[in-house]
Amino acid sequence: MRIGAIEGGGTKFVCGIGNEQGVIEDRISFPTEEPEKVMAAIIDYFRNKDVEAIGIGTFGPIDIDPASKTYGYVTTTPKPGWSGFPFLATLKESFDVPMGWDTDVNAAAYGEAVWGAAAGLDSCVYFTIGTGIGVGVYSEGRLVHGLAHPEGGHILPRRHPDDRYEGACPYHGDCLEGLAAGPSLEKRWGVKGSELAPDHPAWEMEAYYIGQAVTSTILLLSPKRIILGGGVMHQKQLLPLIRQEVQRNLNGYVQVNDIVNDINNYIVSPGLGDNAALCGSLALGVEAWRKSSVNVDNG
Amino acid sequence: MRIGAIEGGGTKFVCGIGNEQGVIEDRISFPTEEPEKVMAAIIDYFRNKDVEAIGIGTFGPIDIDPASKTYGYVTTTPKPGWSGFPFLATLKESFDVPMGWDTDVNAAAYGEAVWGAAAGLDSCVYFTIGTGIGVGVYSEGRLVHGLAHPEGGHILPRRHPDDRYEGACPYHGDCLEGLAAGPSLEKRWGVKGSELAPDHPAWEMEAYYIGQAVTSTILLLSPKRIILGGGVMHQKQLLPLIRQEVQRNLNGYVQVNDIVNDINNYIVSPGLGDNAALCGSLALGVEAWRKSSVNVDNG
């Protein structure tokens, strides 16, 4: 089976072709410019590729409520030209195949649950910590949409006592994204995160913030695995510090073996590496194909 | 149809008989003493009542994983005699009927989704703010269990700048429950919450803490409705203050009509009043009965 996958990120789009085993056989990427250019590149890539379905995981906010009139639209975003853009409908004009549609982070959570670090589990939460912070939620075997979709990058952590940086979020100042995304690291310390030594105090502070978000996630959602991805998490020293923070915050309250005795296998890196969102989009495509097959079979 | 309902709370148990329309036709309550006494009273109440199923929503932590060896047990609790008590198995010895089993707050969330303030919606989050703080989560049409079950009463809010109270939680000190449950109000201000004037600064501080928890819930879970119950919420001045705090925290970031323009119908009191957990337990019983009927029908 040939399934198309589209990962729409804040700085670039990645398109790929894969199969139902999660293998990406071909890929291409291009910058996230205005939607006309991006859509032309996407359509050009998939033309004559004979994909049987396409899965899309993209930056938001987007409308993922199938009952909504604007299902498949990008909603309100500062990205030029993208606000109110009918993404799915535009794609459907060129490709009459089943399509899956969700946020990039929900796609990543789903990809990890199907083929990655949460394979076989019916819940996981995926954080991406990079240019921004996003959270995808897979719970009781379903991606969480609810009213819109989770926007967990903007929860409000307690300030680290040594942190004098005001925070970079235009909406909230010192929310999680405002304090702990890549650009905030750079603004606070004056150099890119990747240039800070592994034992720089920046990482303990970073773990303090991400650890709080993970703690809130455990307490509110009780997921079976938590996966931390994104560029900032390439810093290998960070994951053990975050696990420590979570243990310190919970202080033995949640008496579950996975957390108390096995946290190294509970809070983990993506099993799919930096391909989580693209593979997840592929998984959304496979799911859309299966659903449409069932509908056809049932008449 | 006659369905039994059991609500197990920290201070009292309530048992009732109801029907599939959510009407409670009879009820009794007794104090939460050691499990032998409580179970004897429960069994005595339901004997000869001919219930076709029983739903139980109880204080936790409890094991609600059907695949677990200790499914139906109370797990680790400081309540004398209750740690490791096989609640469901004990009840099954006396009543061979289908049983539903979940936390009291998940039951309340479910009750509200079936017959209450979230009727017809496929997601809601229920907070009880009383002697303790508990959170029940219903998402994408399913109660959230995950690794154990949500314990959202213990998330870590930012401290109010005027608050000098250290917090009452034995595990976390100043977590949400430690700062905002009924006993913390009393310890901070020296009198019971019910004796504080409606314009006392205590309520603005209380709203500050609960508002943060609701904000985190919106951002991480995106529920279609948020329901605030429990004894502390009997203070009528509190709900509008909490809505204000949530708007202030979100600051227009989540551009969804329900929140931006209609928050009075989004963050609400329980439609079932103080019966949310008992009605929810009834709903769990009805669901257990339905599932078992389907199984019988399918052979």
Coordinates of C-alpha atoms in Angstrom, one line a residue:
Chain A
M1 CA 0.0 0.0 0.0
R2 CA 1.2 3.5 -0.8
I3 CA 0.1 6.2 1.7
G4 CA 1.0 9.8 1.6
A5 CA 2.1 11.7 4.7
I6 CA 2.4 15.5 5.2
E7 CA 4.0 17.1 8.3
G8 CA 3.3 20.8 8.4
G9 CA 5.7 22.6 10.7
G10 CA 6.3 26.2 11.6
T11 CA 9.5 26.4 9.5
K12 CA 9.2 23.6 7.0
F13 CA 6.8 21.1 5.5
V14 CA 7.8 17.5 5.0
C15 CA 6.0 15.2 2.5
G16 CA 6.6 11.5 2.2
I17 CA 5.3 8.2 0.9
G18 CA 5.1 5.2 3.2
N19 CA 3.4 1.9 3.8
E20 CA 1.2 0.4 6.5
Q21 CA 4.3 -0.9 8.4
G22 CA 5.4 2.7 9.1
V23 CA 8.3 2.7 6.6
I24 CA 8.8 6.0 4.9
E25 CA 10.1 5.2 1.4
D26 CA 10.5 8.6 0.0
R27 CA 10.4 12.2 1.3
I28 CA 10.9 15.8 0.4
S29 CA 10.8 19.0 2.4
F30 CA 10.4 22.7 1.7
P31 CA 10.0 25.9 3.7
T32 CA 6.7 27.0 5.2
E33 CA 5.9 30.0 3.0
E34 CA 2.4 31.3 2.1
P35 CA -0.2 28.6 1.6
E36 CA -0.4 28.8 -2.2
K37 CA 3.3 28.1 -2.6
V38 CA 3.2 25.3 -0.1
M39 CA 0.1 23.6 -1.6
A40 CA 1.5 23.8 -5.1
A41 CA 4.7 22.0 -3.8
I42 CA 2.6 19.4 -2.0
I43 CA 0.4 18.8 -5.0
D44 CA 3.4 18.6 -7.3
Y45 CA 5.0 16.0 -5.1
F46 CA 2.1 13.7 -4.8
R47 CA 1.0 14.0 -8.5
N48 CA 1.3 10.6 -10.2
K49 CA 2.5 8.9 -7.0
D50 CA -0.8 6.9 -6.8
V51 CA -1.2 7.2 -3.1
E52 CA -4.3 5.4 -1.7
A53 CA -4.8 7.9 1.2
I54 CA -3.0 10.9 2.7
G55 CA -2.5 11.7 6.4
I56 CA -1.8 15.3 7.5
G57 CA -0.4 16.5 10.8
T58 CA 0.1 20.2 10.8
F59 CA 0.8 23.2 12.9
G60 CA -2.3 24.8 14.4
P61 CA -4.6 26.0 15.5
I62 CA -6.6 24.0 13.0
D63 CA -10.2 22.8 12.9
I64 CA -10.3 19.0 13.5
D65 CA -14.0 18.7 14.4
P66 CA -15.6 16.7 11.5
A67 CA -19.0 18.2 12.4
S68 CA -17.7 21.8 11.9
K69 CA -18.3 23.8 8.8
T70 CA -14.6 24.8 8.8
Y71 CA -13.3 21.2 9.3
G72 CA -10.0 21.0 7.6
Y73 CA -9.2 24.7 7.9
V74 CA -6.3 26.4 9.6
T75 CA -8.0 28.8 12.1
T76 CA -6.3 31.8 13.6
T77 CA -2.5 32.0 13.2
P78 CA -0.1 34.9 12.8
K79 CA 1.5 33.0 9.8
P80 CA 1.0 35.2 6.7
G81 CA -1.9 33.9 4.6
W82 CA -2.6 30.8 6.7
S83 CA -5.5 32.1 8.8
G84 CA -8.7 30.6 7.6
F85 CA -7.0 28.6 4.8
P86 CA -9.0 25.5 3.7
F87 CA -6.1 23.1 3.8
L88 CA -8.0 19.8 3.4
A89 CA -10.5 21.1 0.8
T90 CA -7.6 22.4 -1.3
L91 CA -5.9 19.1 -1.2
K92 CA -9.1 17.2 -2.0
E93 CA -9.4 19.1 -5.2
S94 CA -6.3 17.4 -6.5
F95 CA -6.5 14.0 -4.8
D96 CA -9.7 12.2 -4.3
V97 CA -8.5 9.8 -1.7
P98 CA -9.3 9.3 2.1
M99 CA -7.5 11.8 4.2
G100 CA -6.6 11.9 7.9
W101 CA -6.2 15.3 9.5
D102 CA -4.9 16.4 12.9
T103 CA -2.3 18.5 14.6
D104 CA 1.4 17.8 14.1
V105 CA 1.7 16.9 17.8
N106 CA -1.4 14.7 17.9
A107 CA 0.1 13.0 14.8
A108 CA 3.4 12.5 16.6
A109 CA 1.6 11.0 19.7
Y110 CA -0.3 8.7 17.4
G111 CA 2.8 7.6 15.4
E112 CA 4.5 6.8 18.7
A113 CA 1.5 4.8 19.8
V114 CA 1.4 2.8 16.6
W115 CA 5.0 2.3 15.8
G116 CA 7.2 4.0 18.4
A117 CA 7.9 4.3 22.1
A118 CA 4.3 3.7 23.1
A119 CA 3.6 0.9 20.7
G120 CA 0.9 -1.4 22.1
L121 CA -0.2 1.1 24.7
D122 CA -3.6 2.8 24.6
S123 CA -2.4 6.1 25.9
C124 CA 0.6 8.4 25.6
V125 CA 1.4 12.1 25.6
Y126 CA 3.9 13.6 23.2
F127 CA 5.7 16.9 23.9
T128 CA 7.7 18.7 21.3
I129 CA 10.1 21.2 22.7
G130 CA 11.7 23.2 20.0
T131 CA 10.9 26.6 18.4
G132 CA 7.7 26.3 20.2
I133 CA 6.2 23.8 22.7
G134 CA 3.3 21.5 21.6
V135 CA 1.5 18.6 23.2
G136 CA -0.3 15.8 21.6
V137 CA -2.6 13.5 23.6
Y138 CA -3.6 10.0 22.9
S139 CA -5.9 8.6 25.6
E140 CA -7.9 5.4 26.0
G141 CA -7.2 4.5 22.4
R142 CA -8.2 7.9 20.9
L143 CA -6.6 11.1 19.9
V144 CA -7.9 13.9 22.1
H145 CA -9.6 16.8 20.3
G146 CA -12.4 17.9 22.6
L147 CA -13.4 21.6 22.2
A148 CA -10.5 22.4 19.8
H149 CA -7.3 20.5 20.5
P150 CA -4.8 20.4 23.4
E151 CA -2.5 23.5 23.5
G152 CA -0.4 22.3 26.5
G153 CA 2.6 24.3 25.5
H154 CA 1.0 27.3 27.2
I155 CA 0.4 26.0 30.7
L156 CA 1.7 28.3 33.5
P157 CA 4.6 26.8 35.4
R158 CA 6.0 28.2 38.7
R159 CA 9.0 30.5 38.1
H160 CA 12.4 29.1 38.9
P161 CA 13.7 31.1 41.8
D162 CA 16.9 32.1 39.9
D163 CA 15.1 33.0 36.7
R164 CA 15.0 36.7 35.9
Y165 CA 13.9 36.3 32.2
E166 CA 10.4 37.7 31.6
G167 CA 9.4 35.1 29.0
A168 CA 8.8 35.3 25.3
C169 CA 5.1 34.3 24.7
P170 CA 3.2 37.2 23.1
Y171 CA 0.0 35.9 24.9
H172 CA 1.3 34.9 28.3
G173 CA 4.8 36.1 28.7
D174 CA 6.1 33.4 31.1
C175 CA 4.0 30.4 30.1
L176 CA 5.8 27.1 29.5
E177 CA 6.6 28.0 25.8
G178 CA 7.5 31.5 26.8
L179 CA 10.1 30.2 29.3
A180 CA 11.3 26.9 27.9
A181 CA 11.1 26.8 24.1
G182 CA 14.4 27.2 22.1
P183 CA 14.1 30.9 21.5
S184 CA 13.6 31.6 25.2
L185 CA 16.7 29.6 26.1
E186 CA 18.6 31.8 23.6
K187 CA 17.2 35.1 24.8
R188 CA 17.8 34.2 28.5
W189 CA 21.4 33.1 28.1
G190 CA 22.5 35.1 25.1
V191 CA 23.6 32.1 23.1
K192 CA 21.8 29.2 21.4
G193 CA 20.9 26.3 23.6
S194 CA 23.2 24.0 21.5
E195 CA 26.1 26.2 22.5
L196 CA 25.6 25.9 26.2
A197 CA 27.7 23.3 28.1
P198 CA 25.9 20.2 29.3
D199 CA 26.6 21.2 32.9
H200 CA 25.4 24.8 32.4
P201 CA 22.7 25.9 34.9
A202 CA 20.4 26.5 31.9
W203 CA 19.6 22.8 31.8
E204 CA 18.6 22.4 35.4
M205 CA 16.2 25.4 34.9
E206 CA 14.9 24.0 31.6
A207 CA 14.2 20.6 33.4
Y208 CA 12.5 22.5 36.2
Y209 CA 10.0 23.9 33.7
I210 CA 9.5 20.9 31.6
G211 CA 9.3 18.7 34.7
Q212 CA 6.4 20.7 36.0
A213 CA 4.5 20.3 32.7
V214 CA 5.1 16.6 32.7
T215 CA 4.0 16.4 36.4
S216 CA 0.7 18.2 35.5
T217 CA 0.2 15.9 32.6
I218 CA 0.6 12.8 34.8
L219 CA -1.8 14.2 37.4
L220 CA -4.5 15.3 34.9
L221 CA -4.2 12.6 32.3
S222 CA -2.4 9.6 33.8
P223 CA -0.9 8.5 30.4
K224 CA 0.8 5.2 30.1
R225 CA 3.9 6.8 28.6
I226 CA 5.3 10.3 28.1
I227 CA 7.5 11.1 25.1
L228 CA 9.7 14.1 24.9
G229 CA 10.8 15.2 21.4
G230 CA 11.9 18.3 19.6
G231 CA 15.1 20.1 19.0
V232 CA 15.8 21.1 22.6
M233 CA 15.5 17.5 23.7
H234 CA 18.5 16.6 21.6
Q235 CA 20.5 17.8 24.6
K236 CA 21.1 14.4 26.1
Q237 CA 21.6 15.7 29.7
L238 CA 18.1 17.0 29.8
L239 CA 16.0 13.9 30.0
P240 CA 17.5 12.5 33.2
L241 CA 17.1 16.0 34.9
I242 CA 13.5 16.1 33.9
R243 CA 12.8 12.6 35.3
Q244 CA 14.4 13.8 38.6
E245 CA 12.2 16.9 38.6
V246 CA 9.0 14.8 38.1
Q247 CA 10.0 12.4 40.9
R248 CA 10.7 15.4 43.2
N249 CA 7.3 17.0 42.3
L250 CA 5.3 13.9 42.7
N251 CA 7.1 13.0 45.9
G252 CA 5.8 9.4 45.9
Y253 CA 2.2 10.4 45.7
V254 CA 1.4 8.4 42.6
Q255 CA 2.2 4.8 43.7
V256 CA 2.5 3.2 40.3
N257 CA 5.4 0.9 39.4
D258 CA 6.1 2.6 36.1
I259 CA 6.7 5.9 37.8
V260 CA 8.2 4.9 41.2
N261 CA 10.5 2.2 40.0
D262 CA 10.8 2.4 36.2
I263 CA 10.7 6.1 35.3
N264 CA 13.5 5.7 32.7
N265 CA 11.1 3.6 30.6
Y266 CA 8.1 5.9 31.4
I267 CA 9.4 9.3 30.4
V268 CA 11.3 8.6 27.2
S269 CA 12.7 9.9 23.9
P270 CA 10.6 9.4 20.7
G271 CA 11.0 5.8 19.4
L272 CA 10.6 7.3 15.9
G273 CA 13.2 10.0 16.6
D274 CA 12.6 13.2 14.6
N275 CA 10.3 11.2 12.3
A276 CA 7.5 11.0 14.9
A277 CA 5.2 13.6 13.3
L278 CA 5.8 12.4 9.7
C279 CA 5.3 8.7 10.7
G280 CA 2.3 9.8 12.7
S281 CA 0.8 11.6 9.6
L282 CA 1.4 8.3 7.7
A283 CA -0.5 6.5 10.5
L284 CA -3.3 9.0 10.2
G285 CA -3.4 8.2 6.4
V286 CA -3.4 4.5 7.0
E287 CA -6.3 4.9 9.5
A288 CA -8.2 7.1 7.0
W289 CA -7.7 4.4 4.4
R290 CA -8.9 1.6 6.7
K291 CA -12.0 3.6 7.8
S292 CA -13.0 4.3 4.2
S293 CA -12.5 0.6 3.3
V294 CA -14.8 -0.4 6.2
N295 CA -17.4 2.0 5.0
V296 CA -17.2 0.6 1.4
D297 CA -17.4 -3.0 2.7
N298 CA -20.5 -2.1 4.7
G299 CA -22.2 -0.8 1.6
Chain B
M1 CA -35.0 -1.4 35.7
R2 CA -33.6 -1.2 39.3
I3 CA -29.9 -0.4 39.4
G4 CA -27.8 0.1 42.6
A5 CA -25.4 3.0 43.1
I6 CA -22.7 3.4 45.7
E7 CA -20.8 6.6 46.2
G8 CA -17.8 6.1 48.5
G9 CA -16.5 9.4 49.9
G10 CA -13.8 10.2 52.4
T11 CA -16.3 10.9 55.2
K12 CA -19.5 9.1 54.2
F13 CA -20.8 6.4 51.9
V14 CA -24.1 6.9 50.0
C15 CA -26.1 4.0 48.6
G16 CA -29.1 4.3 46.4
I17 CA -31.5 2.6 44.0
G18 CA -32.2 4.3 40.7
N19 CA -33.3 3.7 37.1
E20 CA -31.9 4.1 33.6
Q21 CA -33.3 7.7 33.4
G22 CA -31.0 8.8 36.2
V23 CA -33.8 9.0 38.9
I24 CA -32.6 8.0 42.4
E25 CA -35.7 6.4 44.0
D26 CA -34.2 5.6 47.4
R27 CA -31.0 6.3 49.3
I28 CA -29.2 5.8 52.6
S29 CA -25.9 7.1 53.9
F30 CA -23.5 6.1 56.7
P31 CA -20.0 7.1 57.9
T32 CA -16.8 5.9 56.2
E33 CA -15.6 3.6 58.9
E34 CA -13.4 0.5 58.5
P35 CA -14.2 -1.6 55.4
E36 CA -15.9 -4.5 57.2
K37 CA -18.5 -2.2 58.8
V38 CA -19.0 -0.3 55.6
M39 CA -19.4 -3.5 53.5
A40 CA -21.8 -5.0 56.0
A41 CA -24.0 -1.8 55.7
I42 CA -23.8 -1.8 51.9
I43 CA -24.8 -5.5 51.7
D44 CA -27.5 -5.1 54.2
Y45 CA -29.0 -2.2 52.2
F46 CA -29.0 -4.0 48.8
R47 CA -30.2 -7.3 50.2
N48 CA -33.6 -8.3 48.8
K49 CA -33.7 -5.1 46.7
D50 CA -33.3 -7.1 43.4
V51 CA -31.0 -4.7 41.7
E52 CA -29.9 -5.8 38.2
A53 CA -26.5 -4.2 38.4
I54 CA -24.5 -2.0 40.7
G55 CA -22.3 1.0 39.9
I56 CA -19.6 2.1 42.3
G57 CA -17.7 5.4 42.4
T58 CA -15.4 5.6 45.3
F59 CA -12.5 7.5 46.9
G60 CA -9.1 6.3 45.7
P61 CA -6.6 5.5 44.8
I62 CA -8.2 2.4 43.4
D63 CA -7.3 -0.2 40.8
I64 CA -9.6 0.3 37.8
D65 CA -7.5 -1.6 35.2
P66 CA -9.6 -4.7 34.2
A67 CA -6.4 -6.5 33.2
S68 CA -4.9 -6.1 36.6
K69 CA -4.8 -8.8 39.2
T70 CA -5.9 -6.3 41.8
Y71 CA -8.7 -4.8 39.7
G72 CA -11.5 -3.7 42.1
Y73 CA -9.1 -3.1 45.0
V74 CA -8.5 0.0 47.0
T75 CA -4.8 0.5 46.6
T76 CA -2.7 2.7 49.0
T77 CA -4.7 5.0 51.3
P78 CA -4.1 6.3 54.8
K79 CA -7.7 5.4 55.7
P80 CA -7.5 2.6 58.4
G81 CA -8.2 -0.8 56.9
W82 CA -8.8 0.3 53.4
S83 CA -5.3 -0.2 51.9
G84 CA -5.4 -3.3 49.7
F85 CA -9.1 -4.0 50.4
P86 CA -10.8 -6.1 47.6
F87 CA -14.0 -3.9 47.4
L88 CA -15.5 -5.3 44.2
A89 CA -14.8 -9.0 45.1
T90 CA -16.3 -8.6 48.5
L91 CA -19.5 -7.1 46.9
K92 CA -19.6 -9.8 44.2
E93 CA -19.7 -12.5 47.0
S94 CA -23.2 -11.2 48.0
F95 CA -24.5 -9.9 44.6
D96 CA -23.9 -11.8 41.4
V97 CA -24.8 -8.9 39.1
P98 CA -22.8 -6.8 36.6
M99 CA -20.8 -4.0 38.4
G100 CA -19.3 -0.7 37.2
W101 CA -16.3 0.5 39.1
D102 CA -14.5 3.8 39.0
T103 CA -13.3 6.7 41.1
D104 CA -16.0 9.0 42.7
V105 CA -14.8 11.9 40.5
N106 CA -14.8 9.9 37.3
A107 CA -18.3 8.7 38.2
A108 CA -19.3 12.4 38.8
A109 CA -17.9 13.4 35.4
Y110 CA -19.7 10.5 33.8
G111 CA -23.0 11.3 35.5
E112 CA -22.8 14.9 34.3
A113 CA -22.1 13.7 30.8
V114 CA -25.0 11.4 30.8
W115 CA -27.7 13.4 32.7
G116 CA -26.1 16.6 33.9
A117 CA -24.4 19.8 32.8
A118 CA -22.5 18.0 30.0
A119 CA -25.4 15.9 28.7
G120 CA -24.9 15.2 25.0
L121 CA -21.2 16.2 25.0
D122 CA -18.4 13.6 24.5
S123 CA -16.1 15.3 26.9
C124 CA -16.1 17.1 30.3
V125 CA -13.9 17.5 33.3
Y126 CA -15.4 17.4 36.8
F127 CA -13.7 19.0 39.8
T128 CA -14.8 18.5 43.3
I129 CA -13.4 21.1 45.7
G130 CA -14.2 20.2 49.3
T131 CA -12.3 18.3 52.0
G132 CA -10.0 17.4 49.2
I133 CA -9.7 18.2 45.5
G134 CA -10.4 15.6 42.9
V135 CA -10.7 15.6 39.2
G136 CA -12.7 13.2 36.9
V137 CA -12.0 13.2 33.2
Y138 CA -14.4 12.1 30.4
S139 CA -12.7 12.5 27.0
E140 CA -13.8 11.5 23.5
G141 CA -16.6 9.5 24.9
R142 CA -14.6 7.6 27.5
L143 CA -13.6 7.9 31.1
V144 CA -9.9 8.4 31.4
H145 CA -8.0 5.8 33.3
G146 CA -4.6 5.5 31.7
L147 CA -1.8 4.3 34.0
A148 CA -3.9 4.6 37.2
H149 CA -6.5 7.4 37.2
P150 CA -6.2 11.2 37.1
E151 CA -5.1 12.8 40.4
G152 CA -5.5 16.4 39.2
G153 CA -6.1 17.8 42.7
H154 CA -2.3 17.7 43.3
I155 CA -1.0 19.8 40.4
L156 CA 1.3 22.7 41.4
P157 CA -0.1 26.1 41.0
R158 CA 1.8 29.4 41.1
R159 CA 1.6 30.9 44.6
H160 CA -0.6 33.9 45.0
P161 CA 1.7 36.9 45.8
D162 CA -0.2 37.6 49.1
D163 CA -0.4 34.1 50.3
R164 CA 1.8 33.2 53.2
Y165 CA 0.2 29.9 54.1
E166 CA 2.6 27.0 53.5
G167 CA -0.1 24.5 52.4
A168 CA -1.6 21.4 53.9
C169 CA -0.8 18.5 51.6
P170 CA 1.3 15.9 53.4
Y171 CA 3.0 15.0 50.0
H172 CA 3.4 18.3 48.3
G173 CA 2.7 21.1 50.8
D174 CA 1.4 23.8 48.5
C175 CA -0.1 21.8 45.6
L176 CA -3.7 22.7 44.6
E177 CA -5.3 20.6 47.3
G178 CA -2.8 21.8 49.8
L179 CA -3.7 25.5 49.1
A180 CA -7.3 25.4 48.0
A181 CA -9.3 22.6 49.6
G182 CA -11.7 23.4 52.5
P183 CA -9.3 22.6 55.3
S184 CA -6.6 24.8 53.8
L185 CA -9.0 27.7 53.6
E186 CA -9.8 27.2 57.3
K187 CA -6.1 26.9 58.3
R188 CA -5.1 30.0 56.3
W189 CA -7.9 32.3 57.6
G190 CA -8.6 30.8 61.0
V191 CA -12.3 30.3 60.3
K192 CA -14.3 27.9 58.1
G193 CA -14.8 29.1 54.6
S194 CA -18.5 29.2 55.1
E195 CA -18.0 31.9 57.8
L196 CA -16.0 34.2 55.5
A197 CA -17.8 37.1 53.9
P198 CA -18.5 36.9 50.2
D199 CA -16.2 39.9 49.6
H200 CA -13.4 38.5 51.8
P201 CA -10.0 38.4 49.9
A202 CA -10.0 34.6 50.6
W203 CA -12.3 34.1 47.6
E204 CA -10.1 36.0 45.1
M205 CA -7.2 33.9 46.3
E206 CA -9.2 30.7 46.0
A207 CA -10.3 31.7 42.5
Y208 CA -6.6 32.4 41.6
Y209 CA -5.7 28.8 42.5
I210 CA -8.7 27.0 41.0
G211 CA -8.5 29.2 37.9
Q212 CA -5.0 28.0 37.3
A213 CA -6.1 24.4 37.5
V214 CA -9.0 25.0 35.1
T215 CA -6.6 26.8 32.7
S216 CA -4.2 23.9 32.7
T217 CA -7.1 21.5 32.2
I218 CA -8.3 23.5 29.1
L219 CA -4.8 23.6 27.7
L220 CA -3.9 20.0 28.2
L221 CA -7.3 18.3 27.7
S222 CA -9.5 20.8 25.7
P223 CA -12.8 19.4 27.3
K224 CA -16.1 20.6 26.0
R225 CA -17.3 21.6 29.4
I226 CA -15.8 22.1 32.9
I227 CA -17.9 21.4 35.9
L228 CA -17.0 22.6 39.4
G229 CA -18.6 20.9 42.3
G230 CA -17.9 20.1 46.0
G231 CA -18.6 22.0 49.2
V232 CA -16.3 24.9 48.7
M233 CA -18.2 25.7 45.4
H234 CA -21.4 26.3 47.4
Q235 CA -19.9 29.8 47.8
K236 CA -21.8 31.5 44.9
Q237 CA -19.3 34.3 44.5
L238 CA -16.6 31.9 43.6
L239 CA -17.6 30.7 40.1
P240 CA -17.6 34.2 38.4
L241 CA -14.2 34.9 40.0
I242 CA -12.8 31.6 38.6
R243 CA -14.2 32.4 35.1
Q244 CA -12.4 35.7 35.2
E245 CA -9.1 34.1 36.3
V246 CA -9.4 31.6 33.4
Q247 CA -10.0 34.4 30.9
R248 CA -7.1 36.4 32.4
N249 CA -4.7 33.4 32.2
L250 CA -5.7 32.4 28.6
N251 CA -5.6 36.0 27.5
G252 CA -7.4 35.3 24.2
Y253 CA -5.1 32.5 23.2
V254 CA -7.7 29.7 22.7
Q255 CA -10.0 31.3 20.1
V256 CA -13.0 29.1 20.6
N257 CA -16.5 30.6 21.0
D258 CA -17.4 28.6 24.1
I259 CA -14.5 30.2 26.0
V260 CA -14.2 33.6 24.4
N261 CA -17.9 34.5 24.3
D262 CA -19.7 32.0 26.4
I263 CA -17.6 31.1 29.4
N264 CA -20.7 31.2 31.7
N265 CA -22.0 28.1 29.9
Y266 CA -18.5 26.6 29.7
I267 CA -17.3 26.6 33.3
V268 CA -20.4 25.6 35.2
S269 CA -21.9 24.2 38.4
P270 CA -22.9 20.5 38.4
G271 CA -26.3 20.0 36.7
L272 CA -26.9 17.2 39.2
G273 CA -25.9 19.3 42.1
D274 CA -24.5 17.3 45.0
N275 CA -25.9 14.1 43.4
A276 CA -23.3 14.1 40.6
A277 CA -21.2 11.2 42.0
L278 CA -24.2 9.1 43.1
C279 CA -26.0 9.6 39.8
G280 CA -22.7 8.9 38.1
S281 CA -22.3 5.7 40.0
L282 CA -25.9 4.8 38.9
A283 CA -24.8 5.6 35.3
L284 CA -21.8 3.2 35.7
G285 CA -24.3 0.5 36.9
V286 CA -26.5 1.1 33.9
E287 CA -23.5 0.9 31.6
A288 CA -22.3 -2.4 33.3
W289 CA -25.8 -3.8 32.8
R290 CA -25.9 -2.8 29.1
K291 CA -22.5 -4.3 28.4
S292 CA -23.4 -7.6 30.1
S293 CA -26.6 -7.7 28.1
V294 CA -24.7 -7.2 24.8
N295 CA -22.3 -10.0 25.8
V296 CA -25.2 -12.3 26.6
D297 CA -26.9 -11.4 23.3
N298 CA -23.7 -12.2 21.4
G299 CA -23.5 -15.5 23.1

